[in-house]
Coordinates of C-alpha atoms in Angstrom, one line a residue:
M1 CA 9.1 0.7 6.5
I2 CA 8.9 -1.9 8.9
L3 CA 10.2 -1.8 12.2
T4 CA 15.0 -7.3 24.1
R5 CA 15.9 -7.7 27.4
S6 CA 18.8 -5.8 28.4
L7 CA 20.1 -2.8 26.7
L8 CA 22.8 -0.3 27.4
P9 CA 24.2 -1.1 30.9
R10 CA 22.9 1.7 32.9
L11 CA 19.5 2.0 31.1
R12 CA 16.6 0.4 32.9
P13 CA 13.9 0.3 30.3
R14 CA 10.4 0.0 31.5
P15 CA 9.5 -3.7 31.5
L16 CA 7.0 -4.7 28.8
D17 CA 4.5 -5.7 31.6
L18 CA 4.4 -2.1 32.6
L19 CA 3.3 -0.8 29.2
P20 CA -0.3 0.3 29.1
P21 CA -2.6 -2.8 28.9
C22 CA -4.2 -1.7 25.6
R23 CA -0.7 -1.8 23.9
R24 CA -0.1 -5.5 24.8
C25 CA -1.6 -8.6 23.2
L26 CA -3.9 -10.3 25.6
C27 CA -3.4 -13.7 24.2
A28 CA 0.1 -15.0 23.6
D29 CA -1.0 -18.6 23.3
G30 CA -3.2 -17.9 20.2
H31 CA -6.5 -18.5 22.1
A32 CA -8.1 -15.1 21.8
P33 CA -11.6 -14.2 23.0
R34 CA -13.9 -14.7 20.1
P35 CA -14.2 -11.4 18.2
V36 CA -17.7 -10.0 17.6
V37 CA -18.7 -7.4 15.0
G38 CA -22.0 -6.1 16.2
P39 CA -24.3 -3.4 15.0
D40 CA -22.9 -0.8 17.4
S41 CA -19.5 -2.1 18.5
V42 CA -16.6 -4.3 17.6
E43 CA -15.1 -6.6 20.3
V44 CA -11.6 -7.8 19.8
L45 CA -9.0 -9.1 22.3
G46 CA -11.5 -8.7 25.2
R47 CA -12.2 -5.0 24.5
S48 CA -15.1 -3.3 22.9
Y49 CA -14.8 -0.4 20.4
P50 CA -17.7 1.7 19.2
R51 CA -18.5 1.6 15.5
D52 CA -18.7 4.7 13.3
D53 CA -18.7 5.6 9.6
L54 CA -15.1 4.4 9.1
T55 CA -15.5 0.9 10.6
N56 CA -14.7 -1.7 8.0
V57 CA -13.1 -4.6 9.8
T58 CA -14.8 -8.0 9.3
A59 CA -15.3 -11.0 11.5
R60 CA -13.1 -13.1 9.2
I61 CA -10.2 -10.7 9.6
L62 CA -10.7 -10.4 13.3
S63 CA -10.6 -14.2 13.5
R64 CA -6.9 -14.0 12.7
V65 CA -6.1 -11.6 15.6
G66 CA -4.4 -13.4 18.4
R67 CA -3.2 -16.3 16.2
N68 CA 0.4 -15.0 16.5
L69 CA 1.9 -17.3 13.9
H70 CA 5.3 -15.7 14.6
N71 CA 5.2 -17.0 18.2
Q72 CA 4.1 -20.6 17.4
P73 CA 7.2 -22.9 17.9
H74 CA 8.4 -24.5 14.7
H75 CA 6.0 -22.5 12.5
P76 CA 8.1 -21.3 9.4
L77 CA 7.5 -17.6 10.4
W78 CA 8.7 -18.4 14.0
L79 CA 11.8 -20.0 12.5
I80 CA 12.7 -16.9 10.5
K81 CA 12.0 -14.7 13.5
E82 CA 14.1 -16.9 15.7
R83 CA 17.0 -16.9 13.2
I84 CA 17.0 -13.1 13.0
K85 CA 16.8 -12.8 16.8
A86 CA 19.6 -15.3 17.3
H87 CA 21.8 -13.4 14.9
F88 CA 21.3 -10.1 16.7
Y89 CA 21.7 -11.8 20.1
S90 CA 25.1 -13.3 19.2
A91 CA 26.5 -10.5 17.0
Y92 CA 25.7 -7.5 19.2
I93 CA 26.6 -7.7 22.8
G94 CA 26.3 -4.9 25.4
R95 CA 29.0 -3.7 27.8
W96 CA 28.1 -6.2 30.5
G97 CA 27.9 -9.2 28.1
N98 CA 24.1 -9.1 27.6
P99 CA 22.4 -8.8 24.2
L100 CA 22.3 -5.2 23.0
F101 CA 18.9 -5.6 21.3
S102 CA 15.8 -6.4 23.2
V103 CA 13.0 -8.3 21.4
H104 CA 9.2 -7.4 21.5
D105 CA 6.9 -9.8 19.7
N106 CA 3.7 -9.7 21.7
L107 CA 2.3 -6.2 21.4
S108 CA -1.4 -5.9 20.5
P109 CA -2.1 -5.3 16.8
V110 CA -5.0 -3.0 17.9
V111 CA -3.5 0.5 17.8
T112 CA -4.6 4.1 17.5
V113 CA -4.6 6.0 14.3
Q114 CA -2.1 8.4 16.0
Q115 CA 0.3 5.5 16.6
N116 CA -0.1 4.0 13.1
F117 CA 0.3 7.3 11.2
D118 CA 0.8 10.5 13.1
S119 CA 3.7 9.2 15.3
L120 CA 5.5 8.3 12.1
L121 CA 5.0 11.8 10.5
I122 CA 2.6 10.4 7.8
P123 CA 0.6 13.4 6.6
P124 CA -3.2 13.5 7.1
D125 CA -3.8 13.4 3.3
H126 CA -1.3 10.6 2.6
P127 CA -2.8 7.8 0.4
S128 CA -1.7 5.1 2.9
R129 CA -4.4 6.3 5.3
K130 CA -7.2 5.4 2.9
Q131 CA -10.1 3.4 4.3
G132 CA -9.8 1.1 1.2
D133 CA -6.3 0.1 2.3
N134 CA -6.7 -0.4 6.0
Y135 CA -8.8 -2.1 8.6
Y136 CA -10.5 0.5 10.9
L137 CA -12.3 -0.3 14.1
N138 CA -13.5 3.3 14.2
R139 CA -12.0 6.7 13.4
T140 CA -9.5 6.6 16.2
T141 CA -8.6 2.9 16.3
M142 CA -7.4 0.3 13.8
L143 CA -5.5 -2.9 13.2
R144 CA -1.9 -1.8 12.7
A145 CA -0.7 -1.6 9.1
H146 CA 3.0 -1.9 10.1
T147 CA 4.9 -2.8 13.2
S148 CA 6.4 0.7 13.1
A149 CA 3.2 1.8 14.9
H150 CA 5.0 0.9 18.2
Q151 CA 8.3 2.6 17.3
S152 CA 7.6 5.9 19.2
E153 CA 6.3 4.3 22.4
L154 CA 9.3 1.9 22.6
V155 CA 11.8 4.8 22.1
R156 CA 9.9 6.8 24.7
S157 CA 10.1 4.0 27.2
G158 CA 13.9 4.3 27.1
L159 CA 15.0 1.7 24.6
D160 CA 17.9 2.4 22.3
A161 CA 18.2 -0.9 20.4
F162 CA 15.2 -3.2 19.8
L163 CA 13.6 -5.7 17.5
L164 CA 9.9 -5.8 17.0
A165 CA 7.8 -8.5 15.4
G166 CA 4.1 -8.9 14.9
D167 CA 1.1 -9.4 12.6
V168 CA 0.0 -6.5 10.4
Y169 CA -3.2 -5.9 8.5
R170 CA -3.8 -4.4 5.0
R171 CA -6.6 -4.7 2.5
D172 CA -5.0 -5.9 -0.7
E173 CA -5.3 -7.8 -3.9
I174 CA -5.7 -11.6 -3.9
D175 CA -3.1 -13.9 -5.2
A176 CA -0.4 -16.4 -4.1
S177 CA 1.8 -13.7 -2.5
H178 CA -0.8 -11.4 -1.0
Y179 CA -2.9 -11.9 2.2
P180 CA -4.7 -9.3 4.3
V181 CA -2.7 -10.5 7.4
F182 CA 1.1 -10.9 7.3
H183 CA 4.0 -10.5 9.6
Q184 CA 6.8 -7.9 9.9
M185 CA 10.0 -7.6 11.9
E186 CA 11.8 -4.4 12.3
G187 CA 14.8 -3.1 14.2
V188 CA 15.8 0.3 15.7
R189 CA 19.2 1.5 16.9
L190 CA 19.9 4.9 18.5
F191 CA 23.3 6.4 19.0
S192 CA 24.5 9.1 21.4
N193 CA 27.3 11.4 20.4
H194 CA 29.8 9.4 22.4
E195 CA 28.6 6.0 21.1
L196 CA 28.8 7.1 17.4
F197 CA 32.1 8.8 17.5
S198 CA 34.1 7.0 20.2
S199 CA 36.0 4.8 17.7
V200 CA 36.7 7.7 15.4
R201 CA 40.0 9.5 15.5
R202 CA 39.4 12.9 17.2
G203 CA 35.8 11.9 17.6
E204 CA 35.4 14.3 20.5
E205 CA 35.5 17.1 18.0
L206 CA 32.5 15.8 16.1
S207 CA 28.8 16.2 16.7
L208 CA 25.6 14.5 15.7
F209 CA 23.9 17.8 14.9
E210 CA 24.7 21.1 13.2
S211 CA 22.8 24.4 13.3
G212 CA 21.9 26.2 10.1
G213 CA 22.1 23.1 8.0
R214 CA 19.8 22.3 5.1
R215 CA 18.1 19.1 3.9
T216 CA 19.8 17.5 1.0
P217 CA 19.4 14.0 -0.6
E218 CA 22.2 12.9 1.7
K219 CA 21.0 14.2 5.1
Q220 CA 18.4 16.0 7.2
E221 CA 18.8 19.7 8.0
T222 CA 19.7 19.1 11.7
H223 CA 22.2 16.3 11.2
S224 CA 25.9 16.6 10.5
L225 CA 27.1 14.9 7.4
E226 CA 29.8 13.0 9.4
A227 CA 27.1 11.6 11.7
V228 CA 24.8 10.5 8.9
K229 CA 27.5 8.8 7.0
L230 CA 28.6 6.8 10.1
V231 CA 25.0 5.8 10.9
E232 CA 24.3 4.8 7.3
F233 CA 27.5 2.7 7.3
N234 CA 26.5 1.0 10.5
L235 CA 23.0 0.3 9.2
K236 CA 24.1 -1.2 5.9
Q237 CA 26.8 -3.2 7.6
T238 CA 24.3 -4.6 10.1
L239 CA 21.8 -5.6 7.4
S240 CA 24.4 -7.0 5.1
R241 CA 25.6 -9.3 7.9
L242 CA 22.0 -10.3 8.6
V243 CA 21.1 -11.3 5.1
A244 CA 24.4 -13.1 4.7
Q245 CA 23.4 -15.2 7.7
L246 CA 20.0 -15.9 6.2
F247 CA 20.9 -16.5 2.6
G248 CA 24.6 -17.4 2.7
E249 CA 28.0 -15.6 2.6
D250 CA 28.3 -15.4 -1.2
L251 CA 25.1 -13.3 -1.5
E252 CA 25.2 -10.4 -3.9
V253 CA 23.6 -7.2 -2.4
R254 CA 22.7 -3.8 -3.8
W255 CA 21.1 -0.7 -2.3
V256 CA 18.4 1.4 -4.0
D257 CA 17.5 4.9 -2.9
C258 CA 13.9 5.3 -2.0
Y259 CA 11.4 7.4 0.0
F260 CA 9.7 6.7 3.4
P261 CA 7.9 9.5 5.4
F262 CA 9.8 8.4 8.6
T263 CA 13.4 8.1 7.4
H264 CA 15.8 10.2 5.4
P265 CA 17.9 9.1 3.6
S266 CA 16.0 5.9 2.9
F267 CA 17.1 2.7 1.1
E268 CA 15.8 -0.6 -0.1
M269 CA 18.0 -3.6 0.0
E270 CA 17.9 -6.0 -2.9
V271 CA 19.6 -9.4 -3.0
R272 CA 20.4 -11.6 -6.0
F273 CA 18.7 -14.9 -5.4
Q274 CA 18.2 -17.7 -7.9
G275 CA 19.2 -15.4 -10.7
D276 CA 16.8 -12.5 -9.9
W277 CA 17.1 -9.3 -7.9
M278 CA 14.6 -9.4 -5.0
E279 CA 13.8 -6.5 -2.6
V280 CA 13.9 -7.8 0.9
L281 CA 13.7 -4.8 3.3
G282 CA 13.4 -1.1 3.7
C283 CA 15.5 1.1 6.0
G284 CA 17.0 4.5 6.6
V285 CA 18.1 7.2 9.0
M286 CA 15.2 8.0 11.3
E287 CA 13.6 11.4 11.0
Q288 CA 14.8 13.5 13.8
E289 CA 11.4 15.0 14.4
L290 CA 10.2 11.5 15.2
L291 CA 13.0 11.0 17.8
N292 CA 12.4 14.5 19.3
S293 CA 8.7 13.8 19.8
A294 CA 9.6 10.5 21.6
G295 CA 12.0 12.2 24.0
A296 CA 15.3 11.1 22.3
E297 CA 16.3 14.5 20.9
N298 CA 19.9 14.0 21.8
K299 CA 20.3 10.8 19.7
L300 CA 20.4 9.8 16.1
G301 CA 19.2 6.5 14.8
W302 CA 18.4 4.0 12.1
A303 CA 15.5 1.7 11.5
F304 CA 14.7 -1.2 9.1
G305 CA 11.7 -3.4 8.4
L306 CA 11.2 -6.7 6.6
G307 CA 8.4 -9.1 5.8
L308 CA 8.6 -12.6 7.4
E309 CA 6.4 -14.2 4.8
R310 CA 8.5 -13.0 2.0
L311 CA 11.7 -14.4 3.5
A312 CA 10.0 -17.7 4.4
M313 CA 8.5 -18.2 1.0
V314 CA 11.9 -17.7 -0.6
L315 CA 14.1 -19.5 1.9
Y316 CA 11.8 -22.5 2.3
D317 CA 10.3 -22.5 -1.2
I318 CA 6.7 -22.1 0.0
P319 CA 4.5 -21.4 -3.1
D320 CA 1.3 -20.0 -1.6
I321 CA 0.9 -17.5 1.3
R322 CA -2.3 -19.2 2.4
L323 CA -0.2 -22.1 3.5
F324 CA 1.1 -20.2 6.5
W325 CA -2.4 -20.4 8.0
S326 CA -2.8 -24.1 7.3
Q327 CA -3.4 -26.6 10.1
D328 CA -2.5 -29.5 7.8
E329 CA 0.1 -31.8 9.5
R330 CA 1.7 -32.4 6.1
F331 CA 2.7 -28.7 6.1
L332 CA 3.5 -28.2 9.7
K333 CA 5.6 -31.3 10.3
Q334 CA 8.1 -30.2 7.7
F335 CA 9.3 -27.3 10.0
R336 CA 9.7 -29.3 13.2
V337 CA 13.5 -29.2 13.2
S338 CA 15.9 -29.5 16.1
D339 CA 18.1 -26.6 14.8
I340 CA 16.5 -23.4 13.6
H341 CA 19.3 -22.9 11.1
Q342 CA 18.7 -26.3 9.5
N343 CA 18.1 -26.0 5.7
I344 CA 14.5 -26.8 4.8
C345 CA 13.1 -27.3 1.3
F346 CA 9.3 -27.5 1.5
Q347 CA 7.8 -30.5 -0.2
P348 CA 4.6 -29.3 -1.8
L349 CA 1.3 -30.8 -0.8
S350 CA -0.8 -32.4 -3.5
K351 CA -1.9 -29.7 -5.9
Y352 CA -5.6 -29.9 -6.2
P353 CA -7.3 -28.7 -9.4
P354 CA -8.5 -25.1 -9.6
L355 CA -12.1 -24.1 -10.4
L356 CA -12.6 -20.8 -12.3
N357 CA -15.7 -18.6 -12.2
D358 CA -16.2 -15.1 -13.6
I359 CA -18.4 -12.3 -12.2
S360 CA -19.4 -9.2 -14.1
F361 CA -21.3 -6.2 -12.9
W362 CA -22.1 -2.6 -13.6
L363 CA -20.5 -0.3 -11.1
P364 CA -22.9 2.0 -9.2
D365 CA -23.5 5.5 -10.6
G366 CA -20.9 7.9 -9.3
A367 CA -18.6 5.0 -8.5
D368 CA -15.9 7.2 -7.0
G369 CA -16.5 5.4 -3.7
F370 CA -16.0 1.9 -5.2
T371 CA -12.5 0.5 -5.2
E372 CA -11.1 -2.9 -6.3
N373 CA -10.1 -3.5 -2.7
D374 CA -13.7 -3.3 -1.7
F375 CA -14.5 -6.2 -4.0
Y376 CA -11.4 -8.2 -2.9
E377 CA -12.4 -7.7 0.7
L378 CA -16.0 -8.9 0.0
V379 CA -14.6 -12.0 -1.8
R380 CA -12.3 -12.8 1.2
S381 CA -15.2 -12.4 3.6
V382 CA -17.4 -14.8 1.7
G383 CA -15.0 -17.2 0.1
G384 CA -12.2 -17.1 2.7
D385 CA -9.1 -19.2 1.9
L386 CA -11.0 -21.2 -0.8
V387 CA -10.1 -18.3 -3.0
E388 CA -6.6 -18.5 -4.5
K389 CA -6.7 -15.5 -6.8
V390 CA -8.9 -12.7 -8.1
T391 CA -8.0 -10.9 -11.3
L392 CA -9.7 -8.0 -13.1
V393 CA -10.0 -9.3 -16.6
D394 CA -12.2 -6.6 -18.2
D395 CA -13.0 -2.9 -17.4
F396 CA -15.5 -1.5 -19.9
T397 CA -17.2 1.9 -20.2
H398 CA -20.4 1.9 -22.4
P399 CA -19.8 4.5 -25.1
K400 CA -23.4 5.8 -25.0
T401 CA -24.5 5.6 -21.4
G402 CA -21.1 6.1 -19.8
R403 CA -21.8 3.3 -17.4
R404 CA -18.8 1.3 -16.3
S405 CA -18.6 -2.5 -16.1
Q406 CA -16.0 -4.8 -14.6
C407 CA -15.4 -8.5 -14.9
Y408 CA -13.3 -10.4 -12.4
R409 CA -12.1 -14.0 -12.6
I410 CA -12.1 -15.9 -9.3
V411 CA -9.9 -18.9 -8.9
Y412 CA -11.0 -21.3 -6.2
R413 CA -8.7 -24.0 -4.9
H414 CA -8.7 -25.8 -1.6
M415 CA -5.3 -26.4 -0.1
E416 CA -6.2 -29.9 1.3
R417 CA -8.8 -31.5 -0.9
T418 CA -10.6 -31.3 -4.3
L419 CA -13.5 -28.9 -4.6
T420 CA -16.6 -29.6 -6.5
Q421 CA -18.2 -27.2 -8.9
Q422 CA -21.4 -27.5 -6.9
E423 CA -19.9 -26.2 -3.6
V424 CA -18.0 -23.5 -5.4
R425 CA -21.1 -22.4 -7.2
L426 CA -22.8 -21.9 -3.8
V427 CA -20.0 -19.7 -2.7
H428 CA -19.9 -17.8 -6.0
E429 CA -23.6 -17.1 -5.9
Q430 CA -23.2 -15.7 -2.4
I431 CA -20.5 -13.4 -3.6
E432 CA -22.8 -12.2 -6.4
R433 CA -25.6 -11.5 -4.0
S434 CA -23.3 -9.8 -1.5
A435 CA -21.7 -7.6 -4.2
E436 CA -25.2 -6.3 -5.1
S437 CA -26.4 -5.7 -1.6
E438 CA -23.2 -4.4 0.0
L439 CA -21.4 -2.7 -2.9
G440 CA -24.4 -1.4 -4.9
V441 CA -23.3 -3.0 -8.1
Q442 CA -25.8 -4.4 -10.7
G443 CA -25.0 -8.0 -11.8
R444 CA -24.5 -9.0 -15.4
Y445 CA -24.9 -12.7 -14.9

């Protein structure tokens, strides 16, 4: 699940400047202090964090912290964010004529494990916490894996309706649609008893909560069915209007039941785009325990989250996620438009030829600690954005020795020029050496 200036008229939410300094991004202009991964500590955004046995963040990943692509004017991710923000500003107005939703797009991506997992009711043994899937600075601090890491603190600060955008970090496979840094935008809306039922006939007789209830596929145990159905209707109507604004009024939409630890009931929205059904966001009725712990026990709410890259790649026909980090003028100039709502069809840059190299190795004995993400992360650290794709092409277990071997195919392609086999070979050999020294594998090359 993924997760402005004025809110409800008499609420005076704490200004963002008064949030604890560690919760705010120190460099809105993209010029972050140079990160340092030292033997005993990790320095990022001007702060130092002690290393421990869970530290796995790399200098290459930290070099992306502070870039804030979603805040760079006329970047495609900025355009999508601004279109969503403009829609909410114009469609949802508070009692005094101000936008109902506030927007927060400059919170630091360095968060505590408590913020990223515990505050969202994610169990200690949940697979999403694995070291192989996240970037940890140490056992208590990490790069956020979703913008929802800030949900609890914003609710606690008194906000009832907000949008939140930012960069998030996950160790993942390598291909044209996956990158270890991407950008999310989420929204939260809370309702009091009066707000939810004021437009309902005899609404004064209804309540958000009931005692003695039980959890069903339709509702949580403490919620009344009437309240949940109204919140669910408001959520789906809000998001249907949003995607119609982004994709066009004739868009075909469907809802799919799903599961998230922090919402119930939960849904994914799919839209029919260019002949195929595409999942664009996750959403649901917020778990009441989450709201109770954030001091909003007398309210009920919804939340949604979406990926900015996914929307931009579809709406602007951008074929490779690495392009979002490009400094190539041929890419950037295509998005310098006077109107954020202007239709843009990205004109591909010259497609330079790929170079393919395979790497095979025996996994270390007792390879339970080895994961494919470990190898992908090593390839990213060495090869950077020269690597277009990594595919596991063979996984073999020797019938006599029981030793396990894997072979990966690495596709190298520069976004702006033709690579030579000689320069790729130097990178590939460094990957081979690093895999042996850092992952304990035995090369078969």
